[in-house]
Tab-separated table of C-alpha atoms and ligand atoms in Angstrom:
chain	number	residue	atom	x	y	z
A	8	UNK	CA	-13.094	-35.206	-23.421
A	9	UNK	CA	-14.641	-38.403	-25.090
A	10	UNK	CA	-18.485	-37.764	-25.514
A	11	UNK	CA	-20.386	-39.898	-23.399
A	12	UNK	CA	-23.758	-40.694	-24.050
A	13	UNK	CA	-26.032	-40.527	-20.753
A	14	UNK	CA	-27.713	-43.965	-20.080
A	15	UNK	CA	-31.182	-43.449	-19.007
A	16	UNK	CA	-31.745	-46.201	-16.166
A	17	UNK	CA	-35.680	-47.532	-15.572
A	18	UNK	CA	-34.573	-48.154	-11.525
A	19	UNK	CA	-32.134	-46.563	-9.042
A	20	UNK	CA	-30.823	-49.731	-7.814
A	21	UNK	CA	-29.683	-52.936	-9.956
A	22	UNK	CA	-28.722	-56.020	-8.463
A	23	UNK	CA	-26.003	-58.760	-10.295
A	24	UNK	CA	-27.391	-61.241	-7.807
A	25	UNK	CA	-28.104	-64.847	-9.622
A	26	UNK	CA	-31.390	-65.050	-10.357
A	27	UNK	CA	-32.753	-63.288	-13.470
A	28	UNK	CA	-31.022	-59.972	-14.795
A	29	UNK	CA	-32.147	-56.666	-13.776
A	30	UNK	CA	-32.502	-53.955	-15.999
A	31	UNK	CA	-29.554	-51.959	-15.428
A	32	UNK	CA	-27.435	-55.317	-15.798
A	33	UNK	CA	-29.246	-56.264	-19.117
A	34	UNK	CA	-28.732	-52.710	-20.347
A	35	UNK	CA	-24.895	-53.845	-19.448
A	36	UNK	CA	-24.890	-56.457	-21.303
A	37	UNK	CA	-26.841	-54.940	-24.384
A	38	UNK	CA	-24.588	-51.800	-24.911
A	39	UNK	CA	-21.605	-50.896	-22.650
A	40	UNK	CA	-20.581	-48.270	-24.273
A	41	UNK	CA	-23.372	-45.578	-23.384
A	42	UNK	CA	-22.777	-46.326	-19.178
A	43	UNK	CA	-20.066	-45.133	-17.033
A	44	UNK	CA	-18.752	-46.334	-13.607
A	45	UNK	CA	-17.391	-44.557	-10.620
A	46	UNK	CA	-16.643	-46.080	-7.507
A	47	UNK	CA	-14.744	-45.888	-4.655
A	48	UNK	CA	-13.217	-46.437	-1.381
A	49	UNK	CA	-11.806	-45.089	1.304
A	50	UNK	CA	-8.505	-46.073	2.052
A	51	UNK	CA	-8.935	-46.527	6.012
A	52	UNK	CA	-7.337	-49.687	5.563
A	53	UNK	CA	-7.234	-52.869	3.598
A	54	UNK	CA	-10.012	-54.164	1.542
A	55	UNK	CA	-11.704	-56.608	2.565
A	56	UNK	CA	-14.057	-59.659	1.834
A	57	UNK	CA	-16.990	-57.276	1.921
A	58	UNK	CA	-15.321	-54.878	-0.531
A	59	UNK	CA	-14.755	-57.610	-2.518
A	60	UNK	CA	-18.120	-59.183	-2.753
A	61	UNK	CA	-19.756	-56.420	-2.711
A	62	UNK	CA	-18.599	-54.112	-5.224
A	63	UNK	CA	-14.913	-55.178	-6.217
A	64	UNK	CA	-16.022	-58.333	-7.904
A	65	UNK	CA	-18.590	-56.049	-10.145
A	66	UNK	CA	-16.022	-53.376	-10.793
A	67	UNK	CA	-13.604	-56.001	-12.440
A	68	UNK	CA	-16.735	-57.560	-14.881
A	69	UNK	CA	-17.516	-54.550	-15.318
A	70	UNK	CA	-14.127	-53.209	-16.522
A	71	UNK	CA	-14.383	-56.666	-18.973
A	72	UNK	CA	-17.653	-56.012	-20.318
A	73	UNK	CA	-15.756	-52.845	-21.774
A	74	UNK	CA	-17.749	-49.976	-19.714
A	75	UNK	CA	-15.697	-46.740	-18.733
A	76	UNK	CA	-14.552	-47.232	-15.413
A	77	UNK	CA	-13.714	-44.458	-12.526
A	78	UNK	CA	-12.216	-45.448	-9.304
A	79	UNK	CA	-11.804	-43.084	-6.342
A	80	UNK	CA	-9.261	-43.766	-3.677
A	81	UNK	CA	-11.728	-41.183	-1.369
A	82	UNK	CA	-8.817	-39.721	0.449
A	83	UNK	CA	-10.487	-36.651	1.537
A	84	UNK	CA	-12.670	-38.931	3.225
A	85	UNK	CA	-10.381	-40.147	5.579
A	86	UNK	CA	-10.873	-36.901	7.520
A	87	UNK	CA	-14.524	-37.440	8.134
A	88	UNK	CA	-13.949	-39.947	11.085
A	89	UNK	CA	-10.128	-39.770	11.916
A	90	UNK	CA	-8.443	-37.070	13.980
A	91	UNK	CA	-6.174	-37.405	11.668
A	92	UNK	CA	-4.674	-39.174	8.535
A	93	UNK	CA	-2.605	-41.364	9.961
A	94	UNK	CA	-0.396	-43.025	7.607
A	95	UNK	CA	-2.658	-42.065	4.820
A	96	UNK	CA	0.018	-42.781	2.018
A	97	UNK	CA	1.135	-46.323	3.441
A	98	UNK	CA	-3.320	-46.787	3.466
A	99	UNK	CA	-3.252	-45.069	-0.520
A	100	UNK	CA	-0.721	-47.611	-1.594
A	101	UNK	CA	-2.313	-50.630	0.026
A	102	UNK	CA	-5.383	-49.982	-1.516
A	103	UNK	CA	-4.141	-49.754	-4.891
A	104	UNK	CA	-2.276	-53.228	-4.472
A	105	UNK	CA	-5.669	-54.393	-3.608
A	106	UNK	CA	-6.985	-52.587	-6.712
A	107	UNK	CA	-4.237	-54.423	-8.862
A	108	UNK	CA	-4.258	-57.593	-6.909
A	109	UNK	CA	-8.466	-58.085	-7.760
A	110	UNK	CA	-8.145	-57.913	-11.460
A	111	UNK	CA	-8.468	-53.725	-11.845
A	112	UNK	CA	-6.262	-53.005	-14.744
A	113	UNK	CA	-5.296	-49.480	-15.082
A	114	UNK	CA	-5.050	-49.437	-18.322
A	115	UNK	CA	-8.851	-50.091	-18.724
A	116	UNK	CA	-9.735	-48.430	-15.553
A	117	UNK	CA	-8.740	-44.657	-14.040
A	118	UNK	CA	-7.695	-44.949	-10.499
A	119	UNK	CA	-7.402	-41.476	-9.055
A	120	UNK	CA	-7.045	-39.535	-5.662
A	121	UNK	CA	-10.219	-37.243	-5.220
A	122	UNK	CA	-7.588	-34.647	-3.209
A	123	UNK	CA	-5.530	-34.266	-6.698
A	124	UNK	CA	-8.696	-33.404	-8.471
A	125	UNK	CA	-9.447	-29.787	-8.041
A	126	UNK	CA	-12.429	-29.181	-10.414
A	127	UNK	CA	-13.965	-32.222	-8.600
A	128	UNK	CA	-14.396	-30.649	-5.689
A	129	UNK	CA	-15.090	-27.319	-6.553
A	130	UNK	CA	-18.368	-29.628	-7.300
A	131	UNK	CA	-19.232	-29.222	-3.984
A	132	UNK	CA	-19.659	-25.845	-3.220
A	133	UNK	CA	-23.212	-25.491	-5.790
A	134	UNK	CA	-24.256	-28.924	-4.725
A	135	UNK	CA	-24.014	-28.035	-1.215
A	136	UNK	CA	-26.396	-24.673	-1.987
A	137	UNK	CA	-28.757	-27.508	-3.266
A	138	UNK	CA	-28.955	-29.676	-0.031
A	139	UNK	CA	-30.964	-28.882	3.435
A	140	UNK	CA	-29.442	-29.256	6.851
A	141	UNK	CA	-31.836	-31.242	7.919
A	142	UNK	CA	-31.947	-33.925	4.875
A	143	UNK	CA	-28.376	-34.292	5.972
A	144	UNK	CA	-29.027	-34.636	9.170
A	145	UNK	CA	-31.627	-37.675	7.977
A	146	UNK	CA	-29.006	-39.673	6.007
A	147	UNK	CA	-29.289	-43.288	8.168
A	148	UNK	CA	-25.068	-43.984	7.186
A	149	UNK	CA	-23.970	-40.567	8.012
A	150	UNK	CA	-25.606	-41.739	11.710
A	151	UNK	CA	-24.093	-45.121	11.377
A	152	UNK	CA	-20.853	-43.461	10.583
A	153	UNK	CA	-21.073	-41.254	13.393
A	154	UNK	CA	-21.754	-44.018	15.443
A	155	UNK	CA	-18.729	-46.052	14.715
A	156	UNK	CA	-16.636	-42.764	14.637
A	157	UNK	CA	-13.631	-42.150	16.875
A	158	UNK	CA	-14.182	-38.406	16.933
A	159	UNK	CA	-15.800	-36.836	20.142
A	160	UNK	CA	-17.628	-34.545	17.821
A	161	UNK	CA	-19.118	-34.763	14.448
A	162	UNK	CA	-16.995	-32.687	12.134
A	163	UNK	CA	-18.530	-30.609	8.881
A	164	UNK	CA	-17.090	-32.625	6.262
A	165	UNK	CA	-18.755	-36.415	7.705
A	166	UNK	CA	-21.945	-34.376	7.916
A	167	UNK	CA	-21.312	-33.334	4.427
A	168	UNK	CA	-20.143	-36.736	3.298
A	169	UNK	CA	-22.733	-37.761	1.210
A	170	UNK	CA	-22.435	-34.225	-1.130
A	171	UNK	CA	-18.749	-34.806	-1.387
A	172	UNK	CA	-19.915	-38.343	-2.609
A	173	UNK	CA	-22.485	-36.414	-5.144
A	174	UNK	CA	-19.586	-34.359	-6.333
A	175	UNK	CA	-17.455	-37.150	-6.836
A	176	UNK	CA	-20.108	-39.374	-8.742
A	177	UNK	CA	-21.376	-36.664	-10.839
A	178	UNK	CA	-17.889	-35.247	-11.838
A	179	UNK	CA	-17.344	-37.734	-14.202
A	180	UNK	CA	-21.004	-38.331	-15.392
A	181	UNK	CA	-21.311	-41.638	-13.631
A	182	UNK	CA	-24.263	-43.858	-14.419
A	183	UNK	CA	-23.489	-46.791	-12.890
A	184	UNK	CA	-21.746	-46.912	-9.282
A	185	UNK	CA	-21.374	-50.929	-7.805
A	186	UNK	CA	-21.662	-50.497	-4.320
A	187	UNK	CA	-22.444	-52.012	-0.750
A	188	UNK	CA	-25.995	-51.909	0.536
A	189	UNK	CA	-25.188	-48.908	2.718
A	190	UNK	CA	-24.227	-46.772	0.012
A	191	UNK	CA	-27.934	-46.335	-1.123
A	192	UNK	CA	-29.069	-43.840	0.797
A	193	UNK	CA	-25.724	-41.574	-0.079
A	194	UNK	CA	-26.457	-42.540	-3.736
A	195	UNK	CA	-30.387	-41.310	-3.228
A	196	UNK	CA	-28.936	-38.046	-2.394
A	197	UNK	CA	-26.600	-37.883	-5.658
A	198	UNK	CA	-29.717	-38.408	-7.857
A	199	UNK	CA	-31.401	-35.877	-5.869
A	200	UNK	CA	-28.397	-33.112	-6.159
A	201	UNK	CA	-28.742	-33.926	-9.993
A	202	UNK	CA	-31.917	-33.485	-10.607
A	203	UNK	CA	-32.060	-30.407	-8.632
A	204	UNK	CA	-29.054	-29.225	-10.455
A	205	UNK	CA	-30.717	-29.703	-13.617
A	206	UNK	CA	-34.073	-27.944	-12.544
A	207	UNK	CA	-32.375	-25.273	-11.629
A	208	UNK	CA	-29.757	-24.562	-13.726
A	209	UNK	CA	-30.133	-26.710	-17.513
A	210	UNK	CA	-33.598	-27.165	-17.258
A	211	UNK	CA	-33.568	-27.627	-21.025
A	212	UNK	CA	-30.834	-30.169	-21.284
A	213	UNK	CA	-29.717	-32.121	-18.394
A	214	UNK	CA	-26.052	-31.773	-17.595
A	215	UNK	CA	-25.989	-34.717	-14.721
A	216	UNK	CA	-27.377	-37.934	-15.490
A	217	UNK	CA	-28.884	-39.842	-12.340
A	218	UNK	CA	-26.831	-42.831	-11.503
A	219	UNK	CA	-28.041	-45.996	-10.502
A	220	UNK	CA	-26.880	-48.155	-7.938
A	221	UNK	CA	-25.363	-51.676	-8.777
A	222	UNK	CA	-25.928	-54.264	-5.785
A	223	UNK	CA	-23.924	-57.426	-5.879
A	224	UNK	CA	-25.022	-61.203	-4.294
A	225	UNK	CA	-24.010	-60.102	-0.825
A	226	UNK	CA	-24.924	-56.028	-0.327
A	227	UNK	CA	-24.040	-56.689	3.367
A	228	UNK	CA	-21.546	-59.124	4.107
A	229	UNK	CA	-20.856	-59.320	7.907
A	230	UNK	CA	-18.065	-59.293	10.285
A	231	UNK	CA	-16.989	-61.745	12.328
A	232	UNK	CA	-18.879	-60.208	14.812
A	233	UNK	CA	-22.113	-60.413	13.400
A	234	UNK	CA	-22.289	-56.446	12.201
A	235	UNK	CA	-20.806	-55.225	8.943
A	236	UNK	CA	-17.912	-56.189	7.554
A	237	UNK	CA	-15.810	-52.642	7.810
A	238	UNK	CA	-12.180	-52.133	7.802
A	239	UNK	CA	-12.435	-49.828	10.977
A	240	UNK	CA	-14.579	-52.211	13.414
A	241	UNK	CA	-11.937	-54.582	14.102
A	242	UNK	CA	-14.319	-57.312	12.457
A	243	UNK	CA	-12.832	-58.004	8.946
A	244	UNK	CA	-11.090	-60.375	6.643
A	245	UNK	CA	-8.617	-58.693	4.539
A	246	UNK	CA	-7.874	-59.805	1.215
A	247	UNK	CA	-4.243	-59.689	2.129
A	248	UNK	CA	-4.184	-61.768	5.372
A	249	UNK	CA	-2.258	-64.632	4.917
A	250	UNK	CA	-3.947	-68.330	5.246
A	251	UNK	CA	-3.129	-68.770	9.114
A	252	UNK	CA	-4.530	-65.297	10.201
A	253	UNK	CA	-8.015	-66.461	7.818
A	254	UNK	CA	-7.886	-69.877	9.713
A	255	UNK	CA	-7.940	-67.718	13.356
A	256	UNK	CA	-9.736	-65.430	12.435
A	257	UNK	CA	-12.501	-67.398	10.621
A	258	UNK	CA	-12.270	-69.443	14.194
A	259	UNK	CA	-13.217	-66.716	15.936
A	260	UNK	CA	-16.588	-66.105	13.952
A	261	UNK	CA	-19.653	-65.630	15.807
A	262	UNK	CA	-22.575	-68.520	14.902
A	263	UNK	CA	-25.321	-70.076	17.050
A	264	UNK	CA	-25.971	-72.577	18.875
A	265	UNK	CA	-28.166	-74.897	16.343
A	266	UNK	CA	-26.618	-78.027	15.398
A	267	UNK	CA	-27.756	-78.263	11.770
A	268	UNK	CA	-26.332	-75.401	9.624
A	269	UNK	CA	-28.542	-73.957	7.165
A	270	UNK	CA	-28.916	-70.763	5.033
A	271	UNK	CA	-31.334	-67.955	6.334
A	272	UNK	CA	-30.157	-64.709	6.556
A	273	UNK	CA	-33.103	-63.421	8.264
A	274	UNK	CA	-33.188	-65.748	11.210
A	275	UNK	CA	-29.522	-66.645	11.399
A	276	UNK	CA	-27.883	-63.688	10.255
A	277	UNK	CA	-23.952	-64.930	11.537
A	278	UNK	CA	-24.291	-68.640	10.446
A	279	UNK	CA	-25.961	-67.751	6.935
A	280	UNK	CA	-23.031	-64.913	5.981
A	281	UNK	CA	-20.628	-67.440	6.624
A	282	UNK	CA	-22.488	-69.560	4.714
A	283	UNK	CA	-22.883	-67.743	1.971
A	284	UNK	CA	-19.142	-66.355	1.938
A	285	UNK	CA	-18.555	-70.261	1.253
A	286	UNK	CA	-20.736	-70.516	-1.291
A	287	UNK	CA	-19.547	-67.156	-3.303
A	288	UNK	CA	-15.933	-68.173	-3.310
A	289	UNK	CA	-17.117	-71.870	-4.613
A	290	UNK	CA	-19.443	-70.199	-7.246
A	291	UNK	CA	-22.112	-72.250	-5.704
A	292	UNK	CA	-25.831	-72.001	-4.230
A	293	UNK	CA	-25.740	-70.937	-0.169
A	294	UNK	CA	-28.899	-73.673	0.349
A	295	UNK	CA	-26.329	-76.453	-1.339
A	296	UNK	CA	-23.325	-75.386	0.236
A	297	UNK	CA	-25.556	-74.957	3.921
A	298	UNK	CA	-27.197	-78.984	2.934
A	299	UNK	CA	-23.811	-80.548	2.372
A	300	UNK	CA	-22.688	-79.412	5.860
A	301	UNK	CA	-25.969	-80.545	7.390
A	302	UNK	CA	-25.635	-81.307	11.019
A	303	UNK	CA	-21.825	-81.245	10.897
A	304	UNK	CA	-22.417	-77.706	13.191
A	305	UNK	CA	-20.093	-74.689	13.224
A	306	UNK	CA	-16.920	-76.191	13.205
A	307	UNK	CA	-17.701	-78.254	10.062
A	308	UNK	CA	-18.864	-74.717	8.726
A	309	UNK	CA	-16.032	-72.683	10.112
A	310	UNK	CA	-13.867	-75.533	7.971
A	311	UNK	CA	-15.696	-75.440	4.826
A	312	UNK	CA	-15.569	-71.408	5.111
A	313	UNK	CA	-11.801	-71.100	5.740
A	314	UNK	CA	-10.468	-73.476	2.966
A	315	UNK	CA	-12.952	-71.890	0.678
A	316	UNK	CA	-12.064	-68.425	1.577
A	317	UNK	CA	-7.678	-69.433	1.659
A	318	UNK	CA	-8.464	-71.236	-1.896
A	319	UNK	CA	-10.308	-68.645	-3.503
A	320	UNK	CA	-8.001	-65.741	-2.165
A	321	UNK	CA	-4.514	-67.647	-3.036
A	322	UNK	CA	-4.175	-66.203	-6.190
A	323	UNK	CA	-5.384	-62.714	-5.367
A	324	UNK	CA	-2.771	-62.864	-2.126
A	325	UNK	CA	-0.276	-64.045	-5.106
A	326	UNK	CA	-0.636	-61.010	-7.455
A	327	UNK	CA	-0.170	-58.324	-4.470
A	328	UNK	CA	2.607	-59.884	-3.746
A	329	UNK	CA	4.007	-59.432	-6.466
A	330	UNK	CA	2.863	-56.039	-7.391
A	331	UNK	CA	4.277	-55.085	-4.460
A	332	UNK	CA	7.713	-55.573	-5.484
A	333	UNK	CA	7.481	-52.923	-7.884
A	334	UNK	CA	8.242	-49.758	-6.239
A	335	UNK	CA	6.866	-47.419	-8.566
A	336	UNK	CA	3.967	-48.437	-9.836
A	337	UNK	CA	1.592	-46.955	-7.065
A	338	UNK	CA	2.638	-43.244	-7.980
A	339	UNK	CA	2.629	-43.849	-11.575
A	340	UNK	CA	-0.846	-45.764	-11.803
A	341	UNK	CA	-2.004	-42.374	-9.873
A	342	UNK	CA	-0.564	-39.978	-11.933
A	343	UNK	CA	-2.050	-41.377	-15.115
A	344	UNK	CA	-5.162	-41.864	-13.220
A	345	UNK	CA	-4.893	-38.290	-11.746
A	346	UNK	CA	-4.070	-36.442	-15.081
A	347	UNK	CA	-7.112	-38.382	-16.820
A	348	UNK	CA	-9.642	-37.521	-14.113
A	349	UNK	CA	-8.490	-33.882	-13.886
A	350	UNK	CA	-9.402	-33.575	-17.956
A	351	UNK	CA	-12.637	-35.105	-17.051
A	352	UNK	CA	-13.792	-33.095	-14.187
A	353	UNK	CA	-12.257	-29.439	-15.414
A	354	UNK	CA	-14.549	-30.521	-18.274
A	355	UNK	CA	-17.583	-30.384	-16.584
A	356	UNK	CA	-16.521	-27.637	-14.247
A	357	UNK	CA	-17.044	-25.541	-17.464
A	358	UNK	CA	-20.330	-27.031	-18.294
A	359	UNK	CA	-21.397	-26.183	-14.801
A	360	UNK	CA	-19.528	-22.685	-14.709
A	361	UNK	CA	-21.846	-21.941	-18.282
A	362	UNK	CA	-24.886	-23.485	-16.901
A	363	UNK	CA	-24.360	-20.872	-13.676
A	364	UNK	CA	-23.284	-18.240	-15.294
A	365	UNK	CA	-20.452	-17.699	-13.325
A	366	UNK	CA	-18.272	-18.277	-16.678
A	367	UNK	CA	-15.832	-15.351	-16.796
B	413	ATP	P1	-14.761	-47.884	6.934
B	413	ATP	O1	-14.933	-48.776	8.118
B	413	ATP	O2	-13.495	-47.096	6.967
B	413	ATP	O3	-15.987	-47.057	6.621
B	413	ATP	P2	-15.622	-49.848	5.014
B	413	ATP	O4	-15.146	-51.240	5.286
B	413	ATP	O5	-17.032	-49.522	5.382
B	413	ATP	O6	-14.569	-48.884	5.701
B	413	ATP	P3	-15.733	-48.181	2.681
B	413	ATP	O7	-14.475	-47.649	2.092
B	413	ATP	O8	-16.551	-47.271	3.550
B	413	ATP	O9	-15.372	-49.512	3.503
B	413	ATP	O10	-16.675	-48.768	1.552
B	413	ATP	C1	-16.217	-49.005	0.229
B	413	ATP	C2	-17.231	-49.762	-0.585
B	413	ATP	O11	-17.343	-51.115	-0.111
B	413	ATP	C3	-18.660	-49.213	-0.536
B	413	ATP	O12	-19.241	-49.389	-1.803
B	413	ATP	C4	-19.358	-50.090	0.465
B	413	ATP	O13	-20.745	-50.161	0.254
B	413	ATP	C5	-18.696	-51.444	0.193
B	413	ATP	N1	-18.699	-52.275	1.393
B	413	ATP	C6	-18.049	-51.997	2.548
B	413	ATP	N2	-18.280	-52.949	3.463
B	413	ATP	C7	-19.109	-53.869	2.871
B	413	ATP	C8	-19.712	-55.098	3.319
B	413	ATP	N3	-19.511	-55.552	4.543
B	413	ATP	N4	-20.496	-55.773	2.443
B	413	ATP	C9	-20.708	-55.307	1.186
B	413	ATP	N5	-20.166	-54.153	0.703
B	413	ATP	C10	-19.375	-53.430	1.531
B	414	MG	MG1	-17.700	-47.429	5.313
């Protein structure tokens, strides 16, 4: 395995948003090399404008800037709030078109299944030892998740989720994970398993680093409801809907009922994300893009929004397309990733296995 240097981070959460570069970013910048990246999703359906604002856009730079990059297709995961997995390998394979249709190249990048990756989650059995019931129980997206869920009862593995999470984070030595605003507390809870790892077991020399989390411009990007954007509330854009369903959809958006359109999230939570969806996929301010719209009222908004969105999505849409023609590049993008992320986490299986003694 290729030594990698732990990055020592001054904050647990970063942000990429315009304004001034935070640490973590201008460590980035400075020195690539010494971070690492692991990410994820779970592939409950397509991605979606959220995903991409929120952590796919960040992945991609990322990749550029030339920093080791893990992404998880969390199939496992599936399981926490499905009966079961339906269709699970027609939901893999759209996610990696997604993946490939973004800008995530897998020859910079591993893309891997956390199911294929045994050492991985053999992770999960010490960093469950390390965990209390009841700081599960206090994890505020476990309790969202439940929520949403469309299970009758709250299985072991979603009340686990955020350990599984730890395990697959930690596996590869992540320092850097680029995710959505409700990741943090399920990242808090990875730095906490690693620390208390290293206490207990390497006090001398730390075997997991503590990853940071990497916010984007829009940590919350919401549905056309007015809640979170999430693939299973019925409420998102997906990257692969085609131009007409954007338009309808897009339509459909909840706003208010104030005339002149401006951008404040706190007060106009609906108008302002669409607002602000405008103004990422035209690379411009929110307040400019919410000024030249002035009194023109939702519809003028709704317009601005859609062509913005269809524009800046065209040649994403394009690439899937055409990745999707190839019929075998899903299985072999996954076995590369697969056989990569295996080396990498039967690595540190050993480390761990030496640092518990339980080496045989
Ligand atoms: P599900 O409804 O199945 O939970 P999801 O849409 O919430 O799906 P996940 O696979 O749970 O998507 O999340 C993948 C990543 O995308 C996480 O890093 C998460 O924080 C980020 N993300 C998801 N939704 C949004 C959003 N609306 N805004 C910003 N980031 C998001
Ligand atoms: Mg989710």
């Amino acid at each position: 395995m290729q030594q990698h240097q732990q990055a020592t981070t001054t904050s647990s959460v970063g942000t990429s948003a315009a304004g001034g570069r935070s640490p973590i970013e201008q460590g980035l910048h400075a020195d690539p090399g010494r971070y690492r990246v692991l990410t994820g999703d779970r592939p409950t359906g397509r991605l979606h404008l959220g995903h991409y604002f929120g952590t796919l856009q960040n992945r991609v730079r990322l990749q550029y800037l030339g920093v080791e990059s893990f992404i998880l297709v969390a199939d496992y995961q599936v399981l926490t709030d499905r009966d079961v997995a339906e269709n699970l390998d027609a939901a893999v394979q759209g996610l990696v078109l997604d993946y490939l249709a973004v800008g995530i190249d897998p020859a910079r990048a591993t893309i891997f299944t956390h199911s294929a990756v045994t050492a991985l989650n053999q992770l999960l059995l010490p960093f469950l030892s390390l965990v209390s019931v009841a700081e599960l129980g206090r994890n505020p997206t476990v309790k969202d998740e439940i929520a949403h869920s469309r299970q009758s009862s709250v299985s072991g593995l979603m009340f686990t989720y955020p350990v599984h999470q730890a395990a697959d984070i930690l596996f590869c030595k992540a320092t850097v994970v680029p995710v959505g605003q409700d990741q943090l507390p399920h990242l808090e809870l990875t730095r906490t398993i690693a620390r208390r790892f290293n206490a207990r077991y390497s006090p001398r020399a730390d075997i997991f680093p503590e990853p940071a989390a990497l916010l984007s411009a829009a940590p919350l990007l919401l549905g056309t409801d007015g809640g979170k954007m999430s693939k299973s509330r019925g409420n998102a854009i997906a990257l692969a809907d085609d131009a007409d369903e954007t338009a309808r959809l897009i339509r459909g958006a909840r706003t208010d009922s104030i005339r002149r359109i401006s951008y404040d999230p706190a007060a106009r939570p609906e108008v302002s994300s669409l607002v602000l969806l405008a103004a990422l996929c035209l690379d411009r301010d929110p307040h400019a893009v919410a000024e030249d719209i002035g009194d023109g009222g939702s519809g003028a908004l709704k317009t601005v929004v859609t062509e913005a969105v269809n524009e800046f999505l065209a040649p994403i849409r394009a690439r899937r397309m055409d990745y999707a023609q190839d019929p075998g590049i899903i299985r072999s993008v996954l076995r590369k990733g697969n056989e990569h992320a295996n080396a990498v986490a039967e690595a540190t299986l050993e480390e761990v296995r030496k640092a518990m003694k339980t080496s045989y």
